[in-house]
Tab-separated table of C-alpha atoms in Angstrom:
chain	number	residue	atom	x	y	z
A	15	UNK	CA	84.527	45.083	89.480
A	16	UNK	CA	81.593	47.521	89.856
A	17	UNK	CA	83.472	50.210	87.960
A	18	UNK	CA	86.797	49.855	89.802
A	19	UNK	CA	90.092	48.292	88.837
A	20	UNK	CA	92.906	47.069	91.102
A	21	UNK	CA	96.391	46.740	89.675
A	22	UNK	CA	99.977	46.478	90.808
A	23	UNK	CA	102.204	49.466	90.245
A	24	UNK	CA	105.223	48.874	88.037
A	25	UNK	CA	107.987	47.516	90.203
A	26	UNK	CA	105.509	45.778	92.472
A	27	UNK	CA	105.817	48.137	95.433
A	28	UNK	CA	102.242	49.433	95.540
A	29	UNK	CA	98.639	48.522	94.743
A	30	UNK	CA	96.594	51.088	92.812
A	31	UNK	CA	92.785	51.270	93.080
A	32	UNK	CA	91.022	53.579	90.640
A	33	UNK	CA	87.889	54.145	88.608
A	34	UNK	CA	87.676	52.353	85.290
A	35	UNK	CA	88.176	54.733	82.371
A	36	UNK	CA	86.718	54.128	78.873
A	37	UNK	CA	88.846	51.651	76.982
A	38	UNK	CA	90.947	50.693	79.992
A	39	UNK	CA	89.487	47.190	80.400
A	40	UNK	CA	89.908	46.443	76.694
A	41	UNK	CA	93.493	47.650	76.822
A	42	UNK	CA	94.253	45.521	79.886
A	43	UNK	CA	92.656	42.455	78.276
A	44	UNK	CA	94.796	42.906	75.146
A	45	UNK	CA	97.920	43.201	77.322
A	46	UNK	CA	96.955	40.085	79.271
A	47	UNK	CA	96.279	38.088	76.111
A	48	UNK	CA	99.674	39.111	74.747
A	49	UNK	CA	101.367	38.173	78.025
A	50	UNK	CA	99.646	34.788	78.182
A	51	UNK	CA	100.400	33.994	74.530
A	52	UNK	CA	104.109	34.679	74.991
A	53	UNK	CA	104.412	32.915	78.335
A	54	UNK	CA	106.456	29.731	78.503
A	55	UNK	CA	105.956	29.251	82.242
A	56	UNK	CA	102.166	29.210	82.629
A	57	UNK	CA	100.733	25.723	82.163
A	58	UNK	CA	98.114	25.789	79.411
A	59	UNK	CA	99.069	29.323	78.352
A	60	UNK	CA	98.283	28.779	74.678
A	61	UNK	CA	94.873	27.316	75.537
A	62	UNK	CA	94.219	30.269	77.833
A	63	UNK	CA	95.004	32.686	75.025
A	64	UNK	CA	92.498	30.979	72.694
A	65	UNK	CA	89.742	30.522	75.279
A	66	UNK	CA	89.908	34.066	76.633
A	67	UNK	CA	89.867	35.407	73.087
A	68	UNK	CA	86.895	33.222	72.109
A	69	UNK	CA	84.936	34.218	75.224
A	70	UNK	CA	85.658	37.916	74.578
A	71	UNK	CA	84.343	37.601	71.019
A	72	UNK	CA	81.268	35.527	71.906
A	73	UNK	CA	80.175	37.375	75.075
A	74	UNK	CA	78.476	40.369	73.328
A	75	UNK	CA	76.287	37.947	71.357
A	76	UNK	CA	74.961	35.977	74.358
A	77	UNK	CA	71.244	36.776	74.503
A	78	UNK	CA	70.088	34.562	77.390
A	79	UNK	CA	71.800	34.064	80.759
A	80	UNK	CA	73.899	30.879	80.723
A	81	UNK	CA	73.495	28.563	83.709
A	82	UNK	CA	75.599	25.434	84.341
A	83	UNK	CA	73.871	22.732	86.401
A	84	UNK	CA	75.449	19.574	87.823
A	85	UNK	CA	75.341	16.690	90.234
A	86	UNK	CA	78.304	14.322	90.149
A	87	UNK	CA	80.263	14.209	86.917
A	88	UNK	CA	79.320	10.571	86.276
A	89	UNK	CA	75.848	10.558	87.866
A	90	UNK	CA	72.734	12.700	87.838
A	91	UNK	CA	69.584	11.866	89.854
A	92	UNK	CA	70.175	14.408	92.633
A	93	UNK	CA	69.176	18.008	93.350
A	94	UNK	CA	70.980	19.242	90.235
A	95	UNK	CA	68.890	17.088	87.929
A	96	UNK	CA	65.625	18.097	89.625
A	97	UNK	CA	66.549	21.772	89.377
A	98	UNK	CA	67.546	21.324	85.725
A	99	UNK	CA	64.168	19.749	84.983
A	100	UNK	CA	62.488	22.699	86.676
A	101	UNK	CA	64.404	25.210	84.557
A	102	UNK	CA	63.587	23.329	81.349
A	103	UNK	CA	59.899	23.174	82.235
A	104	UNK	CA	59.268	26.661	83.593
A	105	UNK	CA	62.129	28.926	82.419
A	106	UNK	CA	63.171	27.532	79.056
A	107	UNK	CA	62.670	30.914	77.406
A	108	UNK	CA	64.496	32.854	80.114
A	109	UNK	CA	67.664	30.840	80.706
A	110	UNK	CA	70.061	28.794	78.566
A	111	UNK	CA	70.742	25.886	80.926
A	112	UNK	CA	73.377	23.180	80.386
A	113	UNK	CA	73.801	20.007	82.405
A	114	UNK	CA	77.313	18.636	83.035
A	115	UNK	CA	77.646	14.868	82.715
A	116	UNK	CA	80.225	12.421	81.391
A	117	UNK	CA	79.079	10.558	78.230
A	118	UNK	CA	79.700	7.149	79.823
A	119	UNK	CA	77.345	7.920	82.706
A	120	UNK	CA	74.341	5.565	83.024
A	121	UNK	CA	72.188	8.718	83.238
A	122	UNK	CA	73.560	10.340	80.076
A	123	UNK	CA	70.922	9.263	77.531
A	124	UNK	CA	68.091	10.031	79.934
A	125	UNK	CA	69.435	13.533	80.598
A	126	UNK	CA	70.122	14.068	76.885
A	127	UNK	CA	66.393	13.778	76.251
A	128	UNK	CA	65.797	16.795	78.512
A	129	UNK	CA	68.100	19.223	76.735
A	130	UNK	CA	71.713	20.371	76.495
A	131	UNK	CA	74.150	17.969	78.170
A	132	UNK	CA	77.860	18.756	77.889
A	133	UNK	CA	80.902	16.703	78.808
A	134	UNK	CA	82.880	18.055	81.759
A	135	UNK	CA	86.313	19.565	81.049
A	136	UNK	CA	85.844	19.698	77.270
A	137	UNK	CA	86.283	22.862	75.195
A	138	UNK	CA	82.559	23.576	75.250
A	139	UNK	CA	82.422	23.325	79.025
A	140	UNK	CA	85.415	25.639	79.376
A	141	UNK	CA	84.021	28.316	77.062
A	142	UNK	CA	80.607	28.168	78.748
A	143	UNK	CA	82.260	28.499	82.172
A	144	UNK	CA	83.725	31.807	81.027
A	145	UNK	CA	80.288	32.995	79.863
A	146	UNK	CA	78.052	31.616	82.617
A	147	UNK	CA	76.206	33.869	85.050
A	148	UNK	CA	75.359	31.056	87.469
A	149	UNK	CA	76.742	27.649	88.349
A	150	UNK	CA	74.351	25.491	90.397
A	151	UNK	CA	75.336	22.122	91.842
A	152	UNK	CA	74.499	19.584	94.519
A	153	UNK	CA	78.282	19.186	95.012
A	154	UNK	CA	80.713	21.676	96.529
A	155	UNK	CA	84.106	20.502	95.296
A	156	UNK	CA	86.192	22.768	93.061
A	157	UNK	CA	85.980	20.230	90.240
A	158	UNK	CA	82.327	21.251	89.763
A	159	UNK	CA	83.145	24.945	89.389
A	160	UNK	CA	86.520	25.144	87.650
A	161	UNK	CA	86.977	23.052	84.485
A	162	UNK	CA	90.579	24.221	84.052
A	163	UNK	CA	91.932	22.305	87.056
A	164	UNK	CA	95.745	22.614	86.965
A	165	UNK	CA	95.869	25.825	84.918
A	166	UNK	CA	92.963	27.918	86.134
A	167	UNK	CA	94.950	31.012	87.131
A	168	UNK	CA	94.702	32.778	83.721
A	169	UNK	CA	90.887	32.719	84.115
A	170	UNK	CA	90.502	33.731	87.763
A	171	UNK	CA	89.064	37.186	87.061
A	172	UNK	CA	86.357	35.759	84.783
A	173	UNK	CA	85.459	32.724	86.898
A	174	UNK	CA	84.944	34.875	89.995
A	175	UNK	CA	82.117	36.672	88.205
A	176	UNK	CA	80.118	33.437	87.949
A	177	UNK	CA	77.845	33.112	90.973
A	178	UNK	CA	77.690	29.694	92.603
A	179	UNK	CA	74.721	28.100	94.375
A	180	UNK	CA	75.202	25.028	96.547
A	181	UNK	CA	72.038	22.914	96.409
A	182	UNK	CA	73.472	20.397	98.880
A	183	UNK	CA	72.711	16.685	98.696
A	184	UNK	CA	71.626	16.191	102.294
A	185	UNK	CA	70.684	17.985	105.496
A	186	UNK	CA	73.528	19.313	107.671
A	187	UNK	CA	73.315	18.259	111.300
A	188	UNK	CA	76.956	18.631	112.405
A	189	UNK	CA	79.235	21.662	112.213
A	190	UNK	CA	80.713	21.663	108.696
A	191	UNK	CA	82.024	25.229	108.772
A	192	UNK	CA	85.634	24.112	108.215
A	193	UNK	CA	84.574	22.844	104.787
A	194	UNK	CA	81.787	25.252	103.853
A	195	UNK	CA	82.679	28.629	105.395
A	196	UNK	CA	82.677	31.710	103.181
A	197	UNK	CA	86.463	32.172	103.140
A	198	UNK	CA	86.855	28.684	101.674
A	199	UNK	CA	83.858	28.396	99.338
A	200	UNK	CA	82.552	31.903	98.465
A	201	UNK	CA	78.977	30.678	97.964
A	202	UNK	CA	76.416	33.087	96.535
A	203	UNK	CA	73.529	30.826	97.536
A	204	UNK	CA	73.370	28.121	100.212
A	205	UNK	CA	70.254	25.912	100.262
A	206	UNK	CA	68.895	24.675	103.614
A	207	UNK	CA	65.947	22.442	104.477
A	208	UNK	CA	64.840	23.085	108.059
A	209	UNK	CA	64.646	26.125	110.366
A	210	UNK	CA	67.269	24.583	112.668
A	211	UNK	CA	69.635	23.902	109.786
A	212	UNK	CA	69.114	27.435	108.460
A	213	UNK	CA	69.832	28.926	111.898
A	214	UNK	CA	72.946	26.772	112.335
A	215	UNK	CA	74.395	28.147	109.085
A	216	UNK	CA	73.430	31.806	109.570
A	217	UNK	CA	74.424	31.898	113.245
A	218	UNK	CA	77.357	29.482	113.031
A	219	UNK	CA	80.951	29.964	111.923
A	220	UNK	CA	80.109	29.920	108.207
A	221	UNK	CA	80.123	33.741	107.832
A	222	UNK	CA	77.278	33.946	105.322
A	223	UNK	CA	74.526	36.541	105.566
A	224	UNK	CA	70.837	35.691	105.735
A	225	UNK	CA	70.620	36.907	102.132
A	226	UNK	CA	72.987	34.141	101.019
A	227	UNK	CA	71.388	31.278	102.980
A	228	UNK	CA	67.992	30.191	101.675
A	229	UNK	CA	65.422	28.078	103.496
A	230	UNK	CA	63.775	26.365	100.528
A	231	UNK	CA	64.126	22.635	101.075
A	232	UNK	CA	66.082	20.461	98.658
A	233	UNK	CA	64.933	20.437	95.003
A	234	UNK	CA	64.569	16.672	95.051
A	235	UNK	CA	61.913	17.005	97.751
A	236	UNK	CA	59.639	18.034	94.856
A	237	UNK	CA	59.862	14.464	93.555
A	238	UNK	CA	58.616	12.851	96.759
A	239	UNK	CA	55.359	10.983	96.249
A	240	UNK	CA	53.368	8.901	98.701
A	241	UNK	CA	53.995	5.286	97.741
A	242	UNK	CA	54.308	3.875	101.216
A	243	UNK	CA	55.691	0.367	101.510
A	244	UNK	CA	56.902	-1.705	104.427
A	245	UNK	CA	60.544	-0.961	103.722
A	246	UNK	CA	63.360	0.136	106.037
A	247	UNK	CA	66.282	1.788	104.260
A	248	UNK	CA	69.691	1.999	105.919
A	249	UNK	CA	71.605	4.967	104.411
A	250	UNK	CA	74.839	5.708	106.313
A	251	UNK	CA	76.990	8.642	105.321
A	252	UNK	CA	80.613	8.177	104.296
A	253	UNK	CA	83.884	8.455	106.280
A	254	UNK	CA	86.621	10.629	104.804
A	255	UNK	CA	89.395	8.733	106.622
A	256	UNK	CA	88.607	5.647	104.528
A	257	UNK	CA	89.430	7.378	101.248
A	258	UNK	CA	92.686	8.352	99.551
A	259	UNK	CA	91.507	11.473	97.763
A	260	UNK	CA	89.151	12.821	95.138
A	261	UNK	CA	89.330	11.787	91.502
A	262	UNK	CA	89.497	15.064	89.564
A	263	UNK	CA	88.024	13.460	86.439
A	264	UNK	CA	84.854	12.094	88.053
A	265	UNK	CA	84.492	13.928	91.348
A	266	UNK	CA	84.295	10.594	93.181
A	267	UNK	CA	86.546	9.596	96.069
A	268	UNK	CA	88.963	6.685	95.722
A	269	UNK	CA	88.660	4.187	98.564
A	270	UNK	CA	91.678	2.934	100.491
A	271	UNK	CA	92.791	-0.659	100.205
A	272	UNK	CA	91.295	-2.985	102.806
A	273	UNK	CA	88.070	-0.989	103.064
A	274	UNK	CA	86.065	-4.198	103.432
A	275	UNK	CA	87.949	-4.984	106.641
A	276	UNK	CA	87.421	-1.550	108.219
A	277	UNK	CA	85.338	-1.189	111.361
A	278	UNK	CA	82.855	0.873	109.360
A	279	UNK	CA	82.337	-1.786	106.646
A	280	UNK	CA	82.204	-4.648	109.150
A	281	UNK	CA	79.622	-2.854	111.282
A	282	UNK	CA	77.151	-2.379	108.440
A	283	UNK	CA	77.799	-5.841	107.054
A	284	UNK	CA	77.039	-7.366	110.444
A	285	UNK	CA	74.000	-5.141	110.910
A	286	UNK	CA	72.435	-6.114	107.581
A	287	UNK	CA	73.077	-9.799	108.299
A	288	UNK	CA	72.046	-9.742	111.951
A	289	UNK	CA	69.577	-12.566	112.707
A	290	UNK	CA	67.441	-10.415	115.020
A	291	UNK	CA	66.979	-7.792	112.300
A	292	UNK	CA	66.144	-10.425	109.705
A	293	UNK	CA	63.729	-12.206	112.035
A	294	UNK	CA	61.935	-8.982	112.984
A	295	UNK	CA	61.634	-7.887	109.352
A	296	UNK	CA	60.229	-11.267	108.347
A	297	UNK	CA	57.781	-11.386	111.254
A	298	UNK	CA	56.468	-7.855	110.636
A	299	UNK	CA	56.464	-8.110	106.861
A	300	UNK	CA	59.224	-5.544	106.234
A	301	UNK	CA	61.983	-5.488	103.648
A	302	UNK	CA	65.346	-4.022	104.704
A	303	UNK	CA	67.522	-2.411	102.021
A	304	UNK	CA	70.947	-0.760	102.084
A	305	UNK	CA	71.999	2.288	100.058
A	306	UNK	CA	75.545	3.658	100.038
A	307	UNK	CA	76.186	7.393	100.241
């Protein structure tokens, strides 16, 4: 990195830091490829050998910076899609942008009309991840940055060179530093929407500099148009304690059994069916709608 190499001394007793000499990186890559190819312990070792070799061969021929853009793996229609549209409209000649989306997504055909859409976790996605300069997503989970999942260790040195921008998909009001701090996420760009939100990130326990936190507003704000109607939208956020864990194939969270009987679900069910709310909406000419997180 930046002309320096760190390696373990033979025997594992010391760490050596020194300037990179001509041919040293190539020699180390050849040694690593040989080690990976022969390994019987590393999960996906044979795939790692092929993918690293392919990326090494292709990299000198990449003419435009490669950017990977995403929302959820099975849905678009968030900040990632808006940013992708922006790149395609204004920077098509400067950047080779790809959008990650599963083929069975209801948004797939619509996004396909815009440009390059690739299936997450396929060979193409994996090769492009090793060549990409930037990864930009409205989601923060590892599944959106590392397509290798259970066998990503043979690619760590390459993946760390890809800079990641978190577009967010909402406005942070509570302290989320335990999830988003620099030690955990290593963000290169962190989008914020308001001066207070910006200050809470820069001055909070997130440990990012003011050069890494950007007060720009969310990309999807660019799509806001004035079509005022008499509509009240109830949009509660989710509750992590009501979910089992994250599905690594889709990025979605699997709900626990009995969710419909939880205090959370009952509260919003009762709210949306409350006679006072319905009577007030009818009397004032409003429509009340509910949208899940």
